[in-house]
Coordinates of C-alpha atoms in Angstrom, one line a residue:
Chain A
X617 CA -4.7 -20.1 52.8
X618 CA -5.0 -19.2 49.2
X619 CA -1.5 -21.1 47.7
X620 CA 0.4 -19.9 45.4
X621 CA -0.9 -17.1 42.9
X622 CA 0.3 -16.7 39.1
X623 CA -0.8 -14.4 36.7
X624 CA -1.7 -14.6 33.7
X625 CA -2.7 -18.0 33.8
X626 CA -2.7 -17.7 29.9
X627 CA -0.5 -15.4 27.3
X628 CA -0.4 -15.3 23.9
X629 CA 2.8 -13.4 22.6
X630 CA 4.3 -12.7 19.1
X631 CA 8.0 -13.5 18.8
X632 CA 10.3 -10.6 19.8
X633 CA 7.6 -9.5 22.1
X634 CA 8.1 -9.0 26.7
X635 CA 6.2 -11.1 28.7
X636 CA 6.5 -10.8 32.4
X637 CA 5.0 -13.5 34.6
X638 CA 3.8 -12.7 38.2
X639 CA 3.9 -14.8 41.0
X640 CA 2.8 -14.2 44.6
X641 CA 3.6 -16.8 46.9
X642 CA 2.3 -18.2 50.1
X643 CA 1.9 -16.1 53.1
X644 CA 4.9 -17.1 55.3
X645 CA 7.2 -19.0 52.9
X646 CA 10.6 -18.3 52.6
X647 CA 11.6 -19.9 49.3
X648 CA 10.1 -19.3 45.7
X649 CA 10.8 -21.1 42.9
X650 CA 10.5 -20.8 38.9
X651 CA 9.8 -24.2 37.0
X652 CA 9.6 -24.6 33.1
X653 CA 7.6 -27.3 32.1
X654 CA 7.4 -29.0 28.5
X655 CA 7.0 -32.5 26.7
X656 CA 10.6 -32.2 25.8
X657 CA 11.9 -31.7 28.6
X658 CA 9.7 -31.8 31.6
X659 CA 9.9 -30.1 34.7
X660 CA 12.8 -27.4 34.7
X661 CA 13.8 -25.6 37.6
X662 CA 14.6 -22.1 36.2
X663 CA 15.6 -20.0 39.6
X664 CA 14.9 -20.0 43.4
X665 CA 14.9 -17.4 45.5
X666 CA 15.6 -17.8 49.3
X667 CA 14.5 -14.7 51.9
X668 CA 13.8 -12.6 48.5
X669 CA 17.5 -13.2 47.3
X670 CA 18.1 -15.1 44.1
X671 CA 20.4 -18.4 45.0
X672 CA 20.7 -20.5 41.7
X673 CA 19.9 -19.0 38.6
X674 CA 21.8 -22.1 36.9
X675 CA 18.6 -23.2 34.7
X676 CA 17.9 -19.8 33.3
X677 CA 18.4 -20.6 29.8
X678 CA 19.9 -17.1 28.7
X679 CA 20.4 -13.6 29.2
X680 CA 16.6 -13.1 27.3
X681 CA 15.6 -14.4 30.5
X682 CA 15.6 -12.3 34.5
X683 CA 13.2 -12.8 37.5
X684 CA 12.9 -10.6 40.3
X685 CA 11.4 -10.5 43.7
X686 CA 11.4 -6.9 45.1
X687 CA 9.7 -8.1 48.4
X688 CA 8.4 -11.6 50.0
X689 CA 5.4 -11.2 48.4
X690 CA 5.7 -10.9 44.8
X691 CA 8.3 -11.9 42.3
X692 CA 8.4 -12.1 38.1
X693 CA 9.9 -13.9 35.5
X694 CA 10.9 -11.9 32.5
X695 CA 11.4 -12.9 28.8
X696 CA 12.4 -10.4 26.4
X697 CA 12.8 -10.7 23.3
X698 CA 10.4 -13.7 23.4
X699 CA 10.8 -16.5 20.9
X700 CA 8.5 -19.5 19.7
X701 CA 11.0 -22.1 21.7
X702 CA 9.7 -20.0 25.1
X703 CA 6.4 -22.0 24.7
X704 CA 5.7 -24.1 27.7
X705 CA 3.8 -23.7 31.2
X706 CA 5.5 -21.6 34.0
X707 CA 5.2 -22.9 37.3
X708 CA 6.1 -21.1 40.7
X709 CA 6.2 -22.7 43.3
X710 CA 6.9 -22.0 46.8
X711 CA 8.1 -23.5 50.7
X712 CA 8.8 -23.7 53.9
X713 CA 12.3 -22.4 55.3
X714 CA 12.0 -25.6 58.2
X715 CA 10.0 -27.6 55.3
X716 CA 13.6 -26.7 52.7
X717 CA 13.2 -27.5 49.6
X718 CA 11.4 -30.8 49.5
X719 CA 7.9 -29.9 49.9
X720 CA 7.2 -27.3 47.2
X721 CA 3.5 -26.0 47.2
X722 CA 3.0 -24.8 43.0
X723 CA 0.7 -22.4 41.9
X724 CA -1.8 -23.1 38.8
X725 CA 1.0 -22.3 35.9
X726 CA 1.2 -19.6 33.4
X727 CA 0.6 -21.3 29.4
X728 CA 2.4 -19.2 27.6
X729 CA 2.6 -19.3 23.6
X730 CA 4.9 -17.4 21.7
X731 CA 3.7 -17.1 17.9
Chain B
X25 CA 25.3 -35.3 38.0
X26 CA 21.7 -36.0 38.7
X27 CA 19.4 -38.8 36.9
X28 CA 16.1 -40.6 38.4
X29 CA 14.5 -43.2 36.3
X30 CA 10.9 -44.1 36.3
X31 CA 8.5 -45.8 34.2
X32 CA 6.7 -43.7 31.7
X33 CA 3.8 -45.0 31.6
X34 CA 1.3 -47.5 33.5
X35 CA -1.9 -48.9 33.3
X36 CA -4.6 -50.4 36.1
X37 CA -8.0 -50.8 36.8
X38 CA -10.2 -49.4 39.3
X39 CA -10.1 -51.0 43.0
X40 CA -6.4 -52.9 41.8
X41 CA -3.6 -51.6 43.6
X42 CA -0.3 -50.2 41.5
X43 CA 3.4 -50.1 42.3
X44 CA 5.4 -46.7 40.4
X45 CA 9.5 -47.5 40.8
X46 CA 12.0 -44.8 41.1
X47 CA 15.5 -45.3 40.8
X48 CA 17.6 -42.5 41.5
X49 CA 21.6 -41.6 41.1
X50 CA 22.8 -39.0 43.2
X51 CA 26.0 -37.0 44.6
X52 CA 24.0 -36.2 47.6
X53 CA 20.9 -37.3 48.9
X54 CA 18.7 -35.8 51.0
X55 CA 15.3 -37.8 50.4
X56 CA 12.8 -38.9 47.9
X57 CA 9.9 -36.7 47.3
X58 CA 6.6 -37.6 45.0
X59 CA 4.3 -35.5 43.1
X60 CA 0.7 -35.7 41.3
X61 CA -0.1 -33.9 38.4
X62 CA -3.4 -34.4 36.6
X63 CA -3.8 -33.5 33.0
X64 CA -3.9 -29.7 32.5
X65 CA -3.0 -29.2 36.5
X66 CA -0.2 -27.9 38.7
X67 CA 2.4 -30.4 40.3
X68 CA 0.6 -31.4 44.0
X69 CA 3.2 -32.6 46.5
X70 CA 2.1 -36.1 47.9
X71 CA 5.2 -37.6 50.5
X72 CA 8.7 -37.5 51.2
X73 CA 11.3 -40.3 52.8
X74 CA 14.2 -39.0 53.8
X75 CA 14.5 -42.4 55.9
X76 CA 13.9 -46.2 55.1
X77 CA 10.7 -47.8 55.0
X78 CA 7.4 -47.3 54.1
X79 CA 5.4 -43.8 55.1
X80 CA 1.5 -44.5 54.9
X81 CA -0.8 -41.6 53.9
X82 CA -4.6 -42.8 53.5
X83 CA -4.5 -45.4 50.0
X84 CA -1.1 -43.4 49.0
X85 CA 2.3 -45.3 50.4
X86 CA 5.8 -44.6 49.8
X87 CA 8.8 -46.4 49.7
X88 CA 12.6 -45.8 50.2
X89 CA 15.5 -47.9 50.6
X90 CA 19.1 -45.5 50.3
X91 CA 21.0 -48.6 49.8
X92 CA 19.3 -49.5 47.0
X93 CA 18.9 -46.2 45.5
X94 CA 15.4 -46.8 45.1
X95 CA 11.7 -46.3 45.9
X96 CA 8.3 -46.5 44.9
X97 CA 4.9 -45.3 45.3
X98 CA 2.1 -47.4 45.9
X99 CA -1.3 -46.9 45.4
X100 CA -4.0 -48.8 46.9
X101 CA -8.2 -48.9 45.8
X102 CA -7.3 -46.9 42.8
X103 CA -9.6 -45.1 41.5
X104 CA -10.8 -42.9 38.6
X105 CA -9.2 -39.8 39.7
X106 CA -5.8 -41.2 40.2
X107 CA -5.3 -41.1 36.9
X108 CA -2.2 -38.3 36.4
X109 CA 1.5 -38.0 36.1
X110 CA 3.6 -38.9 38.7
X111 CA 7.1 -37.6 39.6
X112 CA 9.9 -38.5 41.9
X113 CA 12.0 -36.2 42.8
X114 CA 15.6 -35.9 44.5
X115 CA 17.7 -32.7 45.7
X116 CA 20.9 -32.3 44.1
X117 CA 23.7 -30.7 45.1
X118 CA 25.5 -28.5 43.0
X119 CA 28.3 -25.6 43.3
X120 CA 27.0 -25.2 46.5
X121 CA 23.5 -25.0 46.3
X122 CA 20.8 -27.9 46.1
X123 CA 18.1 -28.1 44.3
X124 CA 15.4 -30.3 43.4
X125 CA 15.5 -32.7 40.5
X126 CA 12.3 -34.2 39.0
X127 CA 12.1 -37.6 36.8
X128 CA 10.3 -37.6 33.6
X129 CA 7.5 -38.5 35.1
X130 CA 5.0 -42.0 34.8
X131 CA 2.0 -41.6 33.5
X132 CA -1.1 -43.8 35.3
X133 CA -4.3 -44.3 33.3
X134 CA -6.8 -46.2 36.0
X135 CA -9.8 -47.9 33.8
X136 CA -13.1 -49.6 35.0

């Protein structure tokens, strides 16, 4: 199985700038997650999605912020207008239905930097 | 609300065996998960305990006692390459969805 997929692995943004993050889970999962990571303040759960429908969006940190996932395959994280603060590694993640939520398989990360 | 505790950092040498606590405070609990993440890498899921006891995988052990609200990862022979981050993790339950909740994290340097 290949795991979880993101792209780009790297981005380099000026402020006030989109940036759309891709993710494409693994074959056969059911649930799909968006983490936030920073020295700050670690590992953030942004949004999961369950069967392609978004369940708890309660960590996205504003409206600058959306995700979608139009099928079971693929889903994005949106930020627009972009703003230094944004700087951190995006992680999706993904699991198991009979697995739940406990045993979450994360892709390689997106490094974003927002100039 | 949600909090885990863990050390945030910890230091062994190679072959030694190490012992990484995790005290956790929680609405509702469904288990303890850990997670390794080397420098530079992606979170990598290692065990779960959603029951007492010890659960043995290979030189990596983990621990949980829901009484206690407590666990810990041990690591046996250590080695070089176990030198990483490591995260316990809880699901929380919130407005009707749960979620999982990771700790800040302990940091393991291994040296010769």
């Amino acid at each position: 199985d290949a795991g979880v997929i993101q792209s780009p692995r790297h981005e380099v943004t000026e402020m006030g700038q989109e940036v759309t993050l891709r993710c494409k889970p693994i074959s056969g999962h059911d649930y799909l997650f968006w983490y936030r990571q920073t020295m700050m303040r670690g590992l953030e759960l942004l949004i999961y999605f369950n069967n392609n429908v978004p369940i708890d969006d309660s960590g996205m940190p504003e409206d600058r912020f959306s995700a979608k996932m139009p099928n079971a395959s693929f889903s994005t994280l949106k930020i627009q207008p972009s703003e230094p603060r944004d700087s951190a590694v995006y992680f999706c993640a993904s699991s198991r239905q009979r697995e739940g939520q406990d045993t979450q398989y994360f892709g390689p990360g997106t490094r974003l930097t927002v100039l | 609300g949600q909090s885990l505790e863990q050390p945030s950092e910890v230091t062994a040498v190679e072959g030694a065996i190490v012992q990484i606590n995790c005290t956790y405070q929680t609405s509702g609990f469904y288990g303890l998960s850990w997670y390794q993440q080397h420098d530079g890498g992606a979170p990598t899921f290692l065990s779960y305990n959603a029951l007492d006891g010890l659960e043995e995988t290979g030189r990596f052990s983990s621990f949980l006692s829901r009484s206690d609200s407590y666990g810990y990862l041990l690591l046996q022979e250590l080695q070089m390459k176990d030198s990483a981050s490591y995260f316990c993790a809880v699901r929380e339950e919130s407005g009707g969805y749960n979620k999982l909740i990771f700790g800040a994290g302990t940091r393991l340097a291994v040296h010769p």
